[in-house]
Amino acid sequence: QDTMSINGFLMRRIFGSLSTERDRYERQSRLFADIAIRRSLIWRWFTLALGLFSFIGPAAIYWYGGLLAMGPERLSIGTIVAFVAYLGRIYAPTSALATVHVDVMSAVAVFDRIFAMLDAEPTVRDRPGAIELPPALRLEPASDLGGQVTRDRGGEVPSGHLVFENVSFGYRADRPLLEGISFEAWPGQLVALVGPSGAGKTTLTYLAARFYDPTAGRVLLDDHDLRDVTLASLQARIGMVTQEPYLFHASLMENLIIARPDATRQEVIAACQAAYMHDAISALPEGYDTVVGERGYRLSGGERQRLALARVILKSPPVLILDEATSSLDSRSETLIQRAIAPLRAGRATLAIAHRLSTILDADLILVLAGGRIEERGTHADLLARRGLYARLYEEQFRVAADLP
Ligand code: ATP
């Protein structure tokens, strides 16, 4: 799979290592063929022996039985015939028994792998007595809930209030990656994460979706520690657009509907329209039935992002996590994505990783992550006025953009 996948193949081509890869593939295939041939030869010999026995066996019985019949024992003809008949009945069970060993050994190898998989303990799981988050209010993309929503609004606590309380985390216990992260995002607010590559921005969003648990501190959604709620009810509240959205080898419709299996075709189409993806899909000869994924029609980077947005629009979760694509999209794709995101943000808490700072000028809070800590926080104007890391990053991008022809 690794060798024949399109990405793997492209990589080998780029690095000119197709011949080494071909050699490796040939070696493995030859080994496999040799084993298969040996196995089949052994089986041939075995059936040959068994076949010979089925001819020689009755002859031997007739010969020896004949001697006994003519001798003083006076064995009856019926006994000899019965013996030959019994012999015939032994063949089938004997050959079945002989294959049992082979079958058992292959099954053991398979079960070893299956049980290793089944026995793997997930690091993140529902704790006993975990509570269900109540189903979130379904927001339409063009909801009028936008802007700052406060806790007192009509006495009702809006769903989708995300809080990080002094959170620390590291993939390895001895190497902390994030330390003392605290911030909150209210429904309708955009909290942007910026910072150098490898600063831990993606990791922070993984903590918000509880792909990992923090090593210290708490992540809260609507005042519930994420560790106290069921994973299923949490997943229903969080929508994510990752940098490289994954497409299954299935039709576009099937790829979209995973976001909400009960959605109608009209709803899927409406979501694609809101994500500026409908026209691109309609232009395909098979439209929504086009098979995509690794072995199917390959969507462009911008189209994949828009498809991921359509999935999120369909799901309509109260918390949005957006990881902006690092690969630069053409300006049309970029504009379409920004246009699709703007109404989607209304009424939702949005956590966005921004590589192009132009996309977060209106963020309610910008967190500048560096060295595992929040170096700076504030709005775009605050941070520019501070003339710190953010101002430097912004000016760098601005200068690069200005230098471009
Ligand atoms: P970028 O802007 O380049 O996407 P980022 O700020 O989002 O970077 P992260 O993806 O959060 O950075 O990664 C932070 C660090 O954690 C990196 O050094 C990365 O190598 C490391 N890392 C990421 N995932 C894992 C993992 N599963 N196990 C161990 N280390 C990891």
Short mmCIF file of C-alpha atoms and ligand atoms in Angstrom, two decimals:
data_model
loop_
_atom_site.label_atom_id
_atom_site.label_comp_id
_atom_site.label_asym_id
_atom_site.label_seq_id
_atom_site.Cartn_x
_atom_site.Cartn_y
_atom_site.Cartn_z
CA GLN A 1 0.00 0.00 0.00
CA ASP A 2 2.83 2.29 0.91
CA THR A 3 4.54 1.71 -2.42
CA MET A 4 1.49 1.90 -4.62
CA SER A 5 -0.28 4.86 -2.97
CA ILE A 6 -0.32 7.96 -5.15
CA ASN A 7 1.42 10.14 -2.57
CA GLY A 8 4.05 7.49 -1.93
CA PHE A 9 4.59 7.05 -5.65
CA LEU A 10 4.89 10.81 -6.23
CA MET A 11 7.42 11.09 -3.41
CA ARG A 12 9.53 8.31 -4.93
CA ARG A 13 9.40 9.97 -8.30
CA ILE A 14 10.42 13.31 -6.87
CA PHE A 15 13.38 11.78 -5.11
CA GLY A 16 14.20 9.50 -8.04
CA SER A 17 14.10 6.43 -5.83
CA LEU A 18 11.71 4.49 -8.04
CA SER A 19 14.32 1.84 -8.90
CA THR A 20 15.24 1.13 -5.26
CA GLU A 21 11.57 0.97 -4.46
CA ARG A 22 10.99 -1.41 -7.37
CA ASP A 23 13.83 -3.64 -6.10
CA ARG A 24 12.36 -3.67 -2.60
CA TYR A 25 8.91 -4.47 -3.98
CA GLU A 26 10.33 -7.21 -6.20
CA ARG A 27 12.27 -8.76 -3.30
CA GLN A 28 9.18 -8.86 -1.12
CA SER A 29 7.03 -10.26 -3.92
CA ARG A 30 9.59 -12.94 -4.74
CA LEU A 31 9.77 -13.98 -1.10
CA PHE A 32 6.00 -14.22 -1.03
CA ALA A 33 5.95 -16.20 -4.29
CA ASP A 34 8.66 -18.60 -3.01
CA ILE A 35 6.69 -19.31 0.14
CA ALA A 36 3.48 -19.84 -1.84
CA ILE A 37 5.24 -22.25 -4.24
CA ARG A 38 6.81 -24.21 -1.36
CA ARG A 39 3.49 -24.48 0.35
CA SER A 40 1.77 -25.71 -2.75
CA LEU A 41 4.57 -28.26 -3.48
CA ILE A 42 4.32 -29.66 0.04
CA TRP A 43 0.58 -29.95 -0.41
CA ARG A 44 1.06 -31.76 -3.76
CA TRP A 45 3.42 -34.30 -2.17
CA PHE A 46 1.00 -34.84 0.63
CA THR A 47 -2.00 -35.47 -1.64
CA LEU A 48 0.18 -37.69 -3.82
CA ALA A 49 1.11 -39.83 -0.79
CA LEU A 50 -2.49 -39.95 0.29
CA GLY A 51 -3.60 -40.90 -3.24
CA LEU A 52 -1.00 -43.68 -3.44
CA PHE A 53 -2.12 -44.97 -0.09
CA SER A 54 -5.72 -45.08 -1.30
CA PHE A 55 -4.62 -47.43 -4.12
CA ILE A 56 -2.08 -49.46 -2.23
CA GLY A 57 -4.17 -49.76 0.96
CA PRO A 58 -7.01 -51.93 -0.49
CA ALA A 59 -4.52 -54.02 -2.49
CA ALA A 60 -2.56 -54.75 0.69
CA ILE A 61 -5.75 -55.67 2.57
CA TYR A 62 -6.91 -57.99 -0.23
CA TRP A 63 -3.50 -59.60 -0.36
CA TYR A 64 -3.09 -60.09 3.41
CA GLY A 65 -6.84 -60.86 3.91
CA GLY A 66 -6.65 -63.39 1.09
CA LEU A 67 -3.77 -65.16 2.84
CA LEU A 68 -5.76 -65.21 6.10
CA ALA A 69 -8.88 -66.47 4.30
CA MET A 70 -6.96 -69.34 2.82
CA GLY A 71 -5.03 -70.07 6.02
CA PRO A 72 -6.22 -71.74 9.18
CA GLU A 73 -7.91 -68.48 10.36
CA ARG A 74 -10.53 -68.88 7.60
CA LEU A 75 -11.31 -65.16 7.48
CA SER A 76 -14.62 -64.51 5.70
CA ILE A 77 -14.74 -62.56 2.42
CA GLY A 78 -17.27 -60.17 4.06
CA THR A 79 -14.74 -59.17 6.75
CA ILE A 80 -12.12 -58.37 4.12
CA VAL A 81 -14.57 -56.25 2.10
CA ALA A 82 -15.66 -54.47 5.28
CA PHE A 83 -12.01 -53.64 6.03
CA VAL A 84 -11.54 -52.11 2.59
CA ALA A 85 -14.73 -50.06 3.05
CA TYR A 86 -13.50 -48.78 6.44
CA LEU A 87 -10.17 -47.84 4.94
CA GLY A 88 -11.97 -45.64 2.38
CA ARG A 89 -13.66 -43.80 5.19
CA ILE A 90 -10.38 -42.95 6.91
CA TYR A 91 -8.99 -40.85 4.04
CA ALA A 92 -11.21 -37.80 4.37
CA PRO A 93 -10.71 -37.27 8.14
CA THR A 94 -6.95 -37.94 7.84
CA SER A 95 -6.44 -35.33 5.17
CA ALA A 96 -8.66 -32.87 7.09
CA LEU A 97 -6.57 -33.44 10.23
CA ALA A 98 -3.39 -32.81 8.28
CA THR A 99 -4.58 -29.36 7.19
CA VAL A 100 -5.75 -28.41 10.68
CA HIS A 101 -2.24 -27.51 11.75
CA VAL A 102 -1.77 -25.12 8.79
CA ASP A 103 -5.18 -23.51 9.39
CA VAL A 104 -4.57 -23.10 13.11
CA MET A 105 -1.14 -21.54 12.58
CA SER A 106 -2.47 -18.97 10.06
CA ALA A 107 -5.39 -18.17 12.34
CA VAL A 108 -3.05 -17.68 15.30
CA ALA A 109 -1.01 -15.17 13.28
CA VAL A 110 -4.18 -13.26 12.32
CA PHE A 111 -5.64 -13.35 15.84
CA ASP A 112 -2.35 -12.14 17.30
CA ARG A 113 -2.76 -8.95 15.30
CA ILE A 114 -6.47 -8.55 15.92
CA PHE A 115 -6.10 -8.99 19.68
CA ALA A 116 -3.13 -6.64 19.83
CA MET A 117 -5.44 -4.06 18.24
CA LEU A 118 -8.40 -4.85 20.50
CA ASP A 119 -6.26 -4.85 23.63
CA ALA A 120 -4.70 -1.45 22.88
CA GLU A 121 -5.82 0.89 25.65
CA PRO A 122 -6.97 4.29 24.35
CA THR A 123 -5.33 7.05 26.36
CA VAL A 124 -8.49 9.14 26.17
CA ARG A 125 -11.71 7.39 27.14
CA ASP A 126 -15.00 8.01 28.95
CA ARG A 127 -14.51 7.88 32.68
CA PRO A 128 -17.10 5.87 34.66
CA GLY A 129 -20.16 8.05 35.18
CA ALA A 130 -19.20 10.58 32.49
CA ILE A 131 -22.11 12.90 31.75
CA GLU A 132 -23.72 13.63 28.40
CA LEU A 133 -23.50 17.24 27.33
CA PRO A 134 -27.05 18.29 26.49
CA PRO A 135 -27.58 18.57 22.73
CA ALA A 136 -26.41 21.96 21.58
CA LEU A 137 -28.67 24.55 20.10
CA ARG A 138 -28.50 24.07 16.32
CA LEU A 139 -27.29 27.26 14.74
CA GLU A 140 -27.89 28.12 11.16
CA PRO A 141 -24.83 29.42 9.35
CA ALA A 142 -26.42 32.84 8.97
CA SER A 143 -27.50 33.04 12.59
CA ASP A 144 -28.13 36.45 14.08
CA LEU A 145 -26.46 35.46 17.34
CA GLY A 146 -23.22 37.10 16.24
CA GLY A 147 -21.07 39.42 18.23
CA GLN A 148 -20.31 39.15 21.88
CA VAL A 149 -22.74 36.95 23.75
CA THR A 150 -22.62 37.35 27.48
CA ARG A 151 -23.49 34.91 30.17
CA ASP A 152 -26.49 37.00 31.28
CA ARG A 153 -28.15 36.95 27.90
CA GLY A 154 -31.79 36.16 28.73
CA GLY A 155 -30.63 34.13 31.74
CA GLU A 156 -29.63 31.37 29.35
CA VAL A 157 -26.08 30.10 29.25
CA PRO A 158 -25.20 29.90 25.58
CA SER A 159 -23.64 26.60 24.56
CA GLY A 160 -20.12 26.63 23.23
CA HIS A 161 -18.17 28.47 25.91
CA LEU A 162 -14.63 27.12 25.77
CA VAL A 163 -12.14 27.72 28.60
CA PHE A 164 -8.49 26.73 28.99
CA GLU A 165 -7.43 26.93 32.63
CA ASN A 166 -3.70 26.86 33.21
CA VAL A 167 -3.28 23.97 30.78
CA SER A 168 0.03 22.18 30.30
CA PHE A 169 0.73 19.33 27.95
CA GLY A 170 3.55 17.35 26.36
CA TYR A 171 3.46 14.35 24.04
CA ARG A 172 6.28 12.94 26.16
CA ALA A 173 6.21 13.28 29.92
CA ASP A 174 9.80 14.55 30.00
CA ARG A 175 9.28 17.17 27.31
CA PRO A 176 6.51 19.70 28.02
CA LEU A 177 5.21 21.38 24.88
CA LEU A 178 2.54 23.74 26.25
CA GLU A 179 2.70 25.35 29.68
CA GLY A 180 0.24 27.44 31.66
CA ILE A 181 -2.17 28.16 28.79
CA SER A 182 -5.25 30.12 29.92
CA PHE A 183 -7.87 31.80 27.78
CA GLU A 184 -11.57 31.63 27.03
CA ALA A 185 -13.73 31.83 23.94
CA TRP A 186 -17.37 32.85 24.16
CA PRO A 187 -19.94 31.98 21.51
CA GLY A 188 -19.58 34.46 18.69
CA GLN A 189 -15.94 35.13 19.46
CA LEU A 190 -12.93 34.38 17.32
CA VAL A 191 -9.79 33.41 19.19
CA ALA A 192 -6.81 33.23 16.87
CA LEU A 193 -3.63 31.27 17.48
CA VAL A 194 -0.49 32.50 15.83
CA GLY A 195 3.17 31.75 16.34
CA PRO A 196 6.18 30.08 14.81
CA SER A 197 5.96 26.62 13.29
CA GLY A 198 6.09 23.88 15.92
CA ALA A 199 4.94 26.22 18.71
CA GLY A 200 2.10 23.83 19.56
CA LYS A 201 -0.88 25.56 17.91
CA THR A 202 -2.32 22.39 16.40
CA THR A 203 -1.68 20.54 19.65
CA LEU A 204 -3.67 23.17 21.55
CA THR A 205 -6.65 22.62 19.25
CA TYR A 206 -6.31 18.85 19.82
CA LEU A 207 -6.68 19.49 23.55
CA ALA A 208 -9.85 21.50 22.89
CA ALA A 209 -11.29 18.52 21.00
CA ARG A 210 -9.94 16.12 23.67
CA PHE A 211 -7.75 14.07 21.39
CA TYR A 212 -5.38 14.23 24.36
CA ASP A 213 -5.83 15.11 28.03
CA PRO A 214 -3.76 17.92 29.55
CA THR A 215 -1.01 16.90 31.98
CA ALA A 216 -2.01 19.80 34.24
CA GLY A 217 -4.89 22.28 34.28
CA ARG A 218 -8.34 21.89 32.78
CA VAL A 219 -10.17 22.42 29.53
CA LEU A 220 -13.83 23.29 30.06
CA LEU A 221 -16.76 23.40 27.68
CA ASP A 222 -19.87 25.07 29.07
CA ASP A 223 -18.41 24.76 32.59
CA HIS A 224 -17.78 21.01 32.27
CA ASP A 225 -14.26 19.62 32.45
CA LEU A 226 -13.83 17.72 29.16
CA ARG A 227 -12.71 14.68 31.17
CA ASP A 228 -16.14 14.53 32.85
CA VAL A 229 -18.22 14.38 29.68
CA THR A 230 -18.73 11.55 27.21
CA LEU A 231 -16.58 11.67 24.11
CA ALA A 232 -19.61 11.18 21.87
CA SER A 233 -21.45 14.20 23.26
CA LEU A 234 -18.26 16.27 23.02
CA GLN A 235 -17.63 15.28 19.42
CA ALA A 236 -21.15 16.39 18.54
CA ARG A 237 -20.28 19.89 19.74
CA ILE A 238 -16.99 20.39 17.99
CA GLY A 239 -16.39 20.91 14.30
CA MET A 240 -12.89 20.84 12.91
CA VAL A 241 -11.39 21.86 9.62
CA THR A 242 -7.88 20.45 9.59
CA GLN A 243 -4.99 21.54 7.40
CA GLU A 244 -5.24 18.45 5.24
CA PRO A 245 -8.90 17.36 5.31
CA TYR A 246 -9.19 13.63 4.71
CA LEU A 247 -11.40 12.29 1.95
CA PHE A 248 -12.57 8.70 1.96
CA HIS A 249 -12.56 6.66 -1.23
CA ALA A 250 -16.27 7.23 -1.78
CA SER A 251 -18.58 9.62 -3.58
CA LEU A 252 -18.59 13.31 -2.66
CA MET A 253 -22.09 12.85 -1.26
CA GLU A 254 -20.92 10.04 1.05
CA ASN A 255 -17.90 12.11 2.08
CA LEU A 256 -20.17 14.98 3.03
CA ILE A 257 -22.89 13.04 4.75
CA ILE A 258 -20.54 11.58 7.37
CA ALA A 259 -20.83 14.97 9.06
CA ARG A 260 -24.54 14.36 9.64
CA PRO A 261 -25.86 11.01 8.42
CA ASP A 262 -29.51 12.11 8.62
CA ALA A 263 -29.02 15.14 6.36
CA THR A 264 -31.12 15.27 3.19
CA ARG A 265 -29.63 15.80 -0.26
CA GLN A 266 -31.03 19.36 -0.22
CA GLU A 267 -29.27 20.10 3.06
CA VAL A 268 -25.99 18.76 1.70
CA ILE A 269 -26.35 20.92 -1.40
CA ALA A 270 -27.21 23.97 0.74
CA ALA A 271 -24.10 23.36 2.86
CA CYS A 272 -21.96 23.13 -0.28
CA GLN A 273 -23.47 26.35 -1.57
CA ALA A 274 -22.64 28.07 1.73
CA ALA A 275 -19.09 26.72 1.43
CA TYR A 276 -18.82 27.95 -2.22
CA MET A 277 -18.27 24.38 -3.33
CA HIS A 278 -21.54 23.64 -5.11
CA ASP A 279 -20.53 25.12 -8.47
CA ALA A 280 -17.24 23.21 -8.52
CA ILE A 281 -19.08 19.97 -7.73
CA SER A 282 -21.81 20.60 -10.29
CA ALA A 283 -19.16 21.14 -12.96
CA LEU A 284 -17.93 17.54 -12.48
CA PRO A 285 -19.45 15.06 -14.94
CA GLU A 286 -20.87 12.94 -12.14
CA GLY A 287 -21.56 15.81 -9.75
CA TYR A 288 -22.14 14.73 -6.18
CA ASP A 289 -21.66 11.07 -7.18
CA THR A 290 -18.04 11.61 -8.25
CA VAL A 291 -15.78 9.23 -6.38
CA VAL A 292 -12.95 11.08 -4.64
CA GLY A 293 -10.09 10.12 -2.36
CA GLU A 294 -6.69 8.61 -2.98
CA ARG A 295 -7.78 6.43 -5.91
CA GLY A 296 -10.56 8.69 -7.14
CA TYR A 297 -10.93 12.23 -8.42
CA ARG A 298 -8.32 14.35 -6.67
CA LEU A 299 -9.68 17.65 -5.40
CA SER A 300 -7.38 20.67 -5.17
CA GLY A 301 -6.19 21.95 -1.79
CA GLY A 302 -8.72 24.81 -1.80
CA GLU A 303 -11.56 22.49 -2.81
CA ARG A 304 -10.71 20.06 -0.03
CA GLN A 305 -10.78 22.87 2.51
CA ARG A 306 -14.14 24.04 1.20
CA LEU A 307 -15.48 20.49 1.33
CA ALA A 308 -14.32 20.29 4.95
CA LEU A 309 -16.13 23.58 5.59
CA ALA A 310 -19.29 22.17 4.01
CA ARG A 311 -19.01 19.21 6.39
CA VAL A 312 -18.79 21.58 9.35
CA ILE A 313 -21.72 23.65 8.06
CA LEU A 314 -23.78 20.46 7.84
CA LYS A 315 -22.82 19.44 11.35
CA SER A 316 -23.37 22.96 12.69
CA PRO A 317 -21.48 22.55 15.97
CA PRO A 318 -21.27 25.32 18.60
CA VAL A 319 -17.47 25.19 18.69
CA LEU A 320 -15.40 25.59 15.55
CA ILE A 321 -11.75 24.75 15.16
CA LEU A 322 -10.11 25.97 12.00
CA ASP A 323 -6.56 25.09 11.05
CA GLU A 324 -5.69 27.29 8.14
CA ALA A 325 -3.91 25.50 5.31
CA THR A 326 -0.20 26.32 5.40
CA SER A 327 0.17 25.66 1.69
CA SER A 328 -0.74 28.90 0.04
CA LEU A 329 -4.03 28.78 -1.78
CA ASP A 330 -4.65 30.96 -4.76
CA SER A 331 -6.33 34.21 -3.87
CA ARG A 332 -9.70 33.13 -5.28
CA SER A 333 -9.75 29.95 -3.14
CA GLU A 334 -8.62 31.95 -0.15
CA THR A 335 -11.35 34.56 -0.64
CA LEU A 336 -14.02 31.88 -1.05
CA ILE A 337 -12.90 30.16 2.14
CA GLN A 338 -12.88 33.41 4.10
CA ARG A 339 -16.32 34.27 2.73
CA ALA A 340 -17.67 30.87 3.79
CA ILE A 341 -16.16 31.14 7.26
CA ALA A 342 -17.47 34.61 8.10
CA PRO A 343 -21.17 33.72 8.51
CA LEU A 344 -20.28 30.37 10.03
CA ARG A 345 -18.50 32.06 12.92
CA ALA A 346 -21.61 33.90 14.06
CA GLY A 347 -22.87 32.54 17.38
CA ARG A 348 -20.05 30.04 17.62
CA ALA A 349 -16.85 29.98 19.61
CA THR A 350 -14.13 29.77 16.98
CA LEU A 351 -10.55 28.75 17.59
CA ALA A 352 -8.53 29.47 14.49
CA ILE A 353 -4.90 28.80 13.69
CA ALA A 354 -3.79 31.54 11.35
CA HIS A 355 -0.70 31.49 9.19
CA ARG A 356 -1.75 34.50 7.16
CA LEU A 357 -2.36 37.23 9.69
CA SER A 358 -4.58 39.08 7.22
CA THR A 359 -7.32 36.55 8.02
CA ILE A 360 -7.55 37.40 11.72
CA LEU A 361 -7.49 41.20 11.79
CA ASP A 362 -10.96 41.19 13.38
CA ALA A 363 -10.25 38.45 15.95
CA ASP A 364 -11.60 39.14 19.44
CA LEU A 365 -8.44 37.71 20.94
CA ILE A 366 -5.13 36.82 19.37
CA LEU A 367 -2.82 34.47 21.28
CA VAL A 368 0.79 34.49 20.22
CA LEU A 369 2.31 31.13 21.13
CA ALA A 370 6.06 30.77 21.39
CA GLY A 371 8.20 28.36 23.36
CA GLY A 372 5.10 26.58 24.68
CA ARG A 373 3.70 29.70 26.37
CA ILE A 374 1.38 32.52 25.44
CA GLU A 375 3.91 35.26 24.76
CA GLU A 376 1.38 37.95 23.93
CA ARG A 377 -2.37 38.32 23.89
CA GLY A 378 -4.79 40.97 22.72
CA THR A 379 -6.52 42.29 19.65
CA HIS A 380 -4.68 43.07 16.44
CA ALA A 381 -4.49 46.77 17.34
CA ASP A 382 -3.25 46.05 20.92
CA LEU A 383 -0.57 43.72 19.70
CA LEU A 384 0.64 46.03 16.95
CA ALA A 385 0.92 48.82 19.52
CA ARG A 386 3.03 46.57 21.77
CA ARG A 387 5.61 46.25 19.03
CA GLY A 388 6.51 42.74 20.16
CA LEU A 389 6.60 39.34 18.46
CA TYR A 390 3.20 39.76 16.79
CA ALA A 391 4.12 43.15 15.37
CA ARG A 392 7.32 41.62 13.97
CA LEU A 393 5.45 38.66 12.44
CA TYR A 394 2.87 41.01 10.93
CA GLU A 395 5.43 43.37 9.50
CA GLU A 396 7.40 40.47 8.04
CA GLN A 397 4.32 39.19 6.21
CA PHE A 398 3.37 42.68 5.16
CA ARG A 399 6.85 43.32 3.79
CA VAL A 400 6.91 40.00 1.92
CA ALA A 401 3.50 40.79 0.44
CA ALA A 402 4.62 44.32 -0.50
CA ASP A 403 7.80 43.01 -2.15
CA LEU A 404 5.85 40.68 -4.37
CA PRO A 405 5.31 41.97 -7.90
P1 ATP B 1 2.65 24.35 12.42
O1 ATP B 1 2.35 25.81 12.43
O2 ATP B 1 3.92 24.06 11.68
O3 ATP B 1 1.51 23.48 12.01
P2 ATP B 1 2.15 23.93 15.25
O4 ATP B 1 2.41 25.14 16.07
O5 ATP B 1 0.73 23.64 14.91
O6 ATP B 1 3.04 23.96 13.96
P3 ATP B 1 2.17 21.33 16.47
O7 ATP B 1 1.69 20.57 15.29
O8 ATP B 1 1.22 21.52 17.58
O9 ATP B 1 2.80 22.70 16.04
O10 ATP B 1 3.44 20.56 17.00
C1 ATP B 1 4.20 21.03 18.09
C2 ATP B 1 5.37 20.08 18.35
O11 ATP B 1 4.89 18.82 18.79
C3 ATP B 1 6.20 19.81 17.12
O12 ATP B 1 7.57 19.89 17.49
C4 ATP B 1 5.84 18.40 16.70
O13 ATP B 1 6.93 17.73 16.15
C5 ATP B 1 5.43 17.76 18.03
N1 ATP B 1 4.39 16.75 17.83
C6 ATP B 1 3.25 16.88 17.14
N2 ATP B 1 2.50 15.76 17.19
C7 ATP B 1 3.21 14.87 17.92
C8 ATP B 1 2.99 13.52 18.34
N3 ATP B 1 1.87 12.85 18.01
N4 ATP B 1 3.93 12.94 19.11
C9 ATP B 1 5.06 13.61 19.46
N5 ATP B 1 5.33 14.87 19.09
C10 ATP B 1 4.44 15.51 18.35
#
